[in-house]
mmCIF file of C-alpha atoms in Angstrom:
data_model
loop_
_atom_site.group_PDB
_atom_site.id
_atom_site.type_symbol
_atom_site.label_atom_id
_atom_site.label_comp_id
_atom_site.label_asym_id
_atom_site.label_seq_id
_atom_site.Cartn_x
_atom_site.Cartn_y
_atom_site.Cartn_z
ATOM 1 C CA GLY K 1 1.473 87.505 61.972
ATOM 2 C CA GLY K 2 3.099 87.628 58.559
ATOM 3 C CA CYS K 3 2.712 85.298 55.617
ATOM 4 C CA PRO K 4 1.841 81.644 56.121
ATOM 5 C CA HIS K 5 4.536 79.151 55.247
ATOM 6 C CA ILE K 6 5.012 75.446 54.597
ATOM 7 C CA LEU K 7 7.192 73.292 56.839
ATOM 8 C CA ALA K 8 9.194 71.101 54.446
ATOM 9 C CA GLU K 9 11.422 68.432 55.952
ATOM 10 C CA PRO K 10 14.298 66.438 54.470
ATOM 11 C CA GLN K 11 14.447 62.651 54.339
ATOM 12 C CA ARG K 12 15.510 61.340 57.713
ATOM 13 C CA THR K 13 15.847 57.932 59.378
ATOM 14 C CA ASN K 14 15.295 57.214 63.042
ATOM 15 C CA LEU K 15 18.161 54.850 63.836
ATOM 16 C CA LEU K 16 16.715 53.858 67.218
ATOM 17 C CA THR K 17 14.701 50.688 66.643
ATOM 18 C CA TYR K 18 12.532 51.018 69.756
ATOM 19 C CA SER K 19 11.711 54.701 70.050
ATOM 20 C CA GLU K 20 8.852 54.279 72.539
ATOM 21 C CA ASP K 21 9.389 50.899 74.230
ATOM 22 C CA PHE K 22 12.238 51.625 76.631
ATOM 23 C CA SER K 23 11.670 48.268 78.337
ATOM 24 C CA ASN K 24 13.083 46.530 75.250
ATOM 25 C CA ALA K 25 16.577 45.042 75.484
ATOM 26 C CA ALA K 26 17.701 47.470 72.782
ATOM 27 C CA TRP K 27 17.882 49.931 75.671
ATOM 28 C CA GLU K 28 20.529 48.721 78.125
ATOM 29 C CA LYS K 29 19.452 49.645 81.650
ATOM 30 C CA SER K 30 21.803 50.375 84.539
ATOM 31 C CA LYS K 31 20.305 50.854 88.006
ATOM 32 C CA THR K 32 17.006 51.769 86.380
ATOM 33 C CA SER K 33 13.696 50.115 85.615
ATOM 34 C CA ILE K 34 10.894 50.943 83.201
ATOM 35 C CA THR K 35 7.153 51.077 83.768
ATOM 36 C CA SER K 36 5.573 50.821 80.321
ATOM 37 C CA ASN K 37 2.540 52.870 79.263
ATOM 38 C CA ALA K 38 2.562 54.841 82.491
ATOM 39 C CA ILE K 39 1.230 58.194 81.276
ATOM 40 C CA ILE K 40 -0.350 59.978 78.309
ATOM 41 C CA SER K 41 2.334 60.886 75.754
ATOM 42 C CA PRO K 42 2.479 63.959 73.503
ATOM 43 C CA ASP K 43 0.497 62.013 70.867
ATOM 44 C CA GLY K 44 -2.482 61.804 73.238
ATOM 45 C CA THR K 45 -2.385 58.074 73.978
ATOM 46 C CA LEU K 46 -1.269 56.019 76.965
ATOM 47 C CA ASN K 47 2.124 54.989 75.595
ATOM 48 C CA ALA K 48 4.783 56.966 77.467
ATOM 49 C CA ASP K 49 7.065 55.122 79.894
ATOM 50 C CA LYS K 50 8.313 55.921 83.377
ATOM 51 C CA PHE K 51 12.102 55.833 83.766
ATOM 52 C CA ILE K 52 12.744 54.861 87.396
ATOM 53 C CA ALA K 53 15.875 55.124 89.539
ATOM 54 C CA THR K 54 16.393 51.946 91.558
ATOM 55 C CA SER K 55 17.481 51.852 95.185
ATOM 56 C CA VAL K 56 20.989 50.742 94.174
ATOM 57 C CA SER K 57 23.350 53.684 94.630
ATOM 58 C CA GLY K 58 25.149 54.829 91.488
ATOM 59 C CA THR K 59 24.327 56.391 88.111
ATOM 60 C CA HIS K 60 20.871 55.635 86.716
ATOM 61 C CA ARG K 61 21.002 55.240 82.927
ATOM 62 C CA ALA K 62 19.421 53.715 79.839
ATOM 63 C CA LYS K 63 21.597 53.452 76.731
ATOM 64 C CA ALA K 64 21.207 52.375 73.102
ATOM 65 C CA THR K 65 24.327 51.328 71.171
ATOM 66 C CA LEU K 66 24.250 51.781 67.394
ATOM 67 C CA ALA K 67 26.667 51.803 64.442
ATOM 68 C CA THR K 68 30.084 53.446 64.149
ATOM 69 C CA VAL K 69 29.639 56.686 62.218
ATOM 70 C CA SER K 70 31.254 59.960 61.217
ATOM 71 C CA GLY K 71 29.523 63.298 60.780
ATOM 72 C CA ASP K 72 26.716 65.285 62.386
ATOM 73 C CA TYR K 73 23.882 63.462 64.141
ATOM 74 C CA THR K 74 21.059 64.642 66.387
ATOM 75 C CA PHE K 75 19.676 62.798 69.404
ATOM 76 C CA SER K 76 16.278 63.885 70.716
ATOM 77 C CA ILE K 77 13.731 62.672 73.242
ATOM 78 C CA PHE K 78 10.554 63.854 74.960
ATOM 79 C CA ALA K 79 10.677 64.022 78.754
ATOM 80 C CA LYS K 80 8.330 65.090 81.534
ATOM 81 C CA LYS K 81 9.189 65.574 85.161
ATOM 82 C CA GLY K 82 7.985 63.030 87.673
ATOM 83 C CA GLU K 83 9.294 62.862 91.201
ATOM 84 C CA TYR K 84 12.671 63.788 89.692
ATOM 85 C CA LYS K 85 13.121 66.821 87.480
ATOM 86 C CA ASN K 86 16.779 66.773 86.389
ATOM 87 C CA PHE K 87 17.364 64.828 83.183
ATOM 88 C CA LEU K 88 20.460 64.373 81.019
ATOM 89 C CA ILE K 89 20.635 63.310 77.376
ATOM 90 C CA TRP K 90 24.136 62.239 76.446
ATOM 91 C CA ASP K 91 26.439 60.193 74.252
ATOM 92 C CA ASP K 92 28.863 57.976 76.139
ATOM 93 C CA SER K 93 31.303 57.742 73.198
ATOM 94 C CA ILE K 94 31.686 61.490 72.801
ATOM 95 C CA GLY K 95 31.166 62.323 76.460
ATOM 96 C CA GLY K 96 28.805 65.113 75.534
ATOM 97 C CA GLY K 97 25.229 66.230 75.958
ATOM 98 C CA VAL K 98 22.934 68.522 77.877
ATOM 99 C CA GLY K 99 21.224 68.307 81.268
ATOM 100 C CA VAL K 100 17.863 70.038 81.685
ATOM 101 C CA ASN K 101 15.719 70.870 84.691
ATOM 102 C CA LEU K 102 12.310 69.777 83.426
ATOM 103 C CA ASP K 103 10.574 72.080 85.901
ATOM 104 C CA ASP K 104 11.980 75.461 84.855
ATOM 105 C CA LEU K 105 13.843 74.403 81.651
ATOM 106 C CA SER K 106 17.169 75.657 82.937
ATOM 107 C CA VAL K 107 20.339 73.881 81.806
ATOM 108 C CA PHE K 108 22.552 72.418 84.529
ATOM 109 C CA ARG K 109 25.102 70.689 82.275
ATOM 110 C CA ASN K 110 26.258 71.467 78.723
ATOM 111 C CA VAL K 111 29.360 69.620 77.475
ATOM 112 C CA ASN K 112 30.928 68.570 74.138
ATOM 113 C CA ASN K 113 27.967 69.114 71.843
ATOM 114 C CA GLN K 114 27.466 71.303 68.784
ATOM 115 C CA GLY K 115 24.255 72.823 70.098
ATOM 116 C CA TYR K 116 21.016 71.903 71.821
ATOM 117 C CA LYS K 117 17.338 72.792 71.661
ATOM 118 C CA ILE K 118 14.632 72.675 74.326
ATOM 119 C CA GLU K 119 11.007 72.794 73.123
ATOM 120 C CA ASP K 120 7.873 72.943 75.270
ATOM 121 C CA TYR K 121 5.151 70.666 73.853
ATOM 122 C CA GLY K 122 2.600 71.450 76.556
ATOM 123 C CA ASN K 123 1.176 69.384 79.415
ATOM 124 C CA GLY K 124 4.646 69.216 80.969
ATOM 125 C CA TRP K 125 6.271 67.506 77.980
ATOM 126 C CA ILE K 126 9.613 68.858 76.816
ATOM 127 C CA ARG K 127 11.505 67.774 73.685
ATOM 128 C CA ILE K 128 15.263 68.013 74.152
ATOM 129 C CA SER K 129 17.687 67.600 71.260
ATOM 130 C CA ILE K 130 21.473 67.711 70.981
ATOM 131 C CA ASN K 131 23.686 67.874 67.912
ATOM 132 C CA LEU K 132 26.740 65.607 68.129
ATOM 133 C CA THR K 133 29.691 65.252 65.762
ATOM 134 C CA TYR K 134 31.237 61.787 65.501
ATOM 135 C CA VAL K 135 34.645 60.875 64.060
ATOM 136 C CA SER K 136 34.599 57.107 63.433
ATOM 137 C CA GLN K 137 32.861 56.617 66.789
ATOM 138 C CA GLN K 138 30.096 54.277 67.865
ATOM 139 C CA ILE K 139 26.812 55.933 68.739
ATOM 140 C CA ARG K 140 26.048 55.250 72.390
ATOM 141 C CA CYS K 141 23.148 57.564 73.118
ATOM 142 C CA ALA K 142 22.011 57.569 76.711
ATOM 143 C CA ILE K 143 19.631 59.161 79.183
ATOM 144 C CA TYR K 144 20.330 59.721 82.879
ATOM 145 C CA ILE K 145 18.314 60.723 85.934
ATOM 146 C CA TYR K 146 19.891 63.195 88.351
ATOM 147 C CA ASP K 147 18.606 63.761 91.859
ATOM 148 C CA ASN K 148 16.782 66.909 92.985
ATOM 149 C CA SER K 149 19.611 68.416 95.005
ATOM 150 C CA VAL K 150 21.257 71.749 94.189
ATOM 151 C CA PRO K 151 23.436 71.324 92.225
ATOM 152 C CA PRO K 152 21.974 68.061 90.836
ATOM 153 C CA GLN K 153 23.983 64.902 91.492
ATOM 154 C CA ILE K 154 24.347 62.020 89.035
ATOM 155 C CA THR K 155 25.286 59.485 91.737
ATOM 156 C CA PHE K 156 22.562 58.699 94.266
ATOM 157 C CA ALA K 157 20.211 55.957 95.456
ATOM 158 C CA GLY K 158 16.629 56.010 94.254
ATOM 159 C CA ASN K 159 13.688 54.174 95.808
ATOM 160 C CA ASP K 160 12.487 51.868 92.980
ATOM 161 C CA SER K 161 9.411 54.002 92.283
ATOM 162 C CA ASP K 162 10.377 57.642 91.644
ATOM 163 C CA GLY K 163 11.477 58.706 88.186
ATOM 164 C CA VAL K 164 10.979 60.763 85.027
ATOM 165 C CA TYR K 165 8.552 60.166 82.148
ATOM 166 C CA ILE K 166 10.024 59.556 78.669
ATOM 167 C CA TYR K 167 8.751 59.118 75.124
ATOM 168 C CA GLY K 168 9.809 59.298 71.498
ATOM 169 C CA ALA K 169 13.582 58.882 71.301
ATOM 170 C CA GLN K 170 15.186 59.653 67.953
ATOM 171 C CA MET K 171 18.723 59.474 66.580
ATOM 172 C CA GLU K 172 19.056 60.847 63.061
ATOM 173 C CA GLU K 173 21.840 61.912 60.747
ATOM 174 C CA GLY K 174 21.846 65.695 60.409
ATOM 175 C CA SER K 175 22.593 68.823 62.364
ATOM 176 C CA TYR K 176 19.087 69.418 63.755
ATOM 177 C CA ALA K 177 16.075 67.416 64.926
ATOM 178 C CA THR K 178 13.172 66.853 62.561
ATOM 179 C CA SER K 179 9.654 65.804 63.493
ATOM 180 C CA TYR K 180 9.339 62.583 65.430
ATOM 181 C CA ILE K 181 9.526 59.248 63.512
ATOM 182 C CA PRO K 182 8.118 56.343 65.595
ATOM 183 C CA THR K 183 9.828 52.933 65.445
ATOM 184 C CA SER K 184 8.903 49.529 66.873
ATOM 185 C CA GLY K 185 11.503 46.939 65.946
ATOM 186 C CA GLY K 186 13.485 48.483 63.101
ATOM 187 C CA THR K 187 14.693 51.764 61.718
ATOM 188 C CA VAL K 188 12.114 53.913 59.915
ATOM 189 C CA THR K 189 12.739 56.447 57.141
ATOM 190 C CA ARG K 190 10.479 59.399 56.420
ATOM 191 C CA ASN K 191 10.719 60.569 52.816
ATOM 192 C CA GLN K 192 11.601 64.114 51.883
ATOM 193 C CA ASP K 193 8.664 66.505 51.501
ATOM 194 C CA ILE K 194 8.225 67.625 47.890
ATOM 195 C CA PHE K 195 5.911 70.445 46.782
ATOM 196 C CA THR K 196 4.934 71.449 43.248
ATOM 197 C CA ARG K 197 3.050 74.472 41.931
ATOM 198 C CA ASP K 198 0.332 73.640 39.413
ATOM 199 C CA GLY K 199 -2.185 75.973 37.818
ATOM 200 C CA ILE K 200 -1.386 78.979 39.975
ATOM 201 C CA GLY K 201 0.472 81.114 37.445
ATOM 202 C CA SER K 202 -1.978 83.984 37.928
ATOM 203 C CA LEU K 203 -1.428 84.163 41.696
#
């Protein structure tokens, strides 16, 4: 209902150089493994990965370390529940982020961020974003698997096969997430949308 509108986005750069290939060394893994191209992603192709908790007891994490920055940045990622449903997106420098139950979209942890957003993209895929403010700090954006207990626990032993599905990570300068910008080996910038009105003076 109401008038149609145009979604106009600002110029943004995805600073994560491997936004879909979580097996790449750009993502430092701790007590986790990655199965590449394990499931259909939100773009309709077989290019989403499975993020697996190994049988080694501890915290199960993948982390990307980027530049030292100041200002507002937003970290976002698509996730879908697998055998585990509790998923945390975080920054290890700030010690802040949000933990989401991918089954019912409830939040089980919310610390040291300037806001978060949880969007349902259908077929079980959820896009989670957090706004983080850095003060001459190195970006160390990370994702964690929690177990299925109540309340969820970050320290546990997996079984080398169970995990969560992930796709489309993005770290961008700005106070909110924009539409996904894929990368595969370098940063990618999407130009600002610009609209002009021509020949419609009578409308």
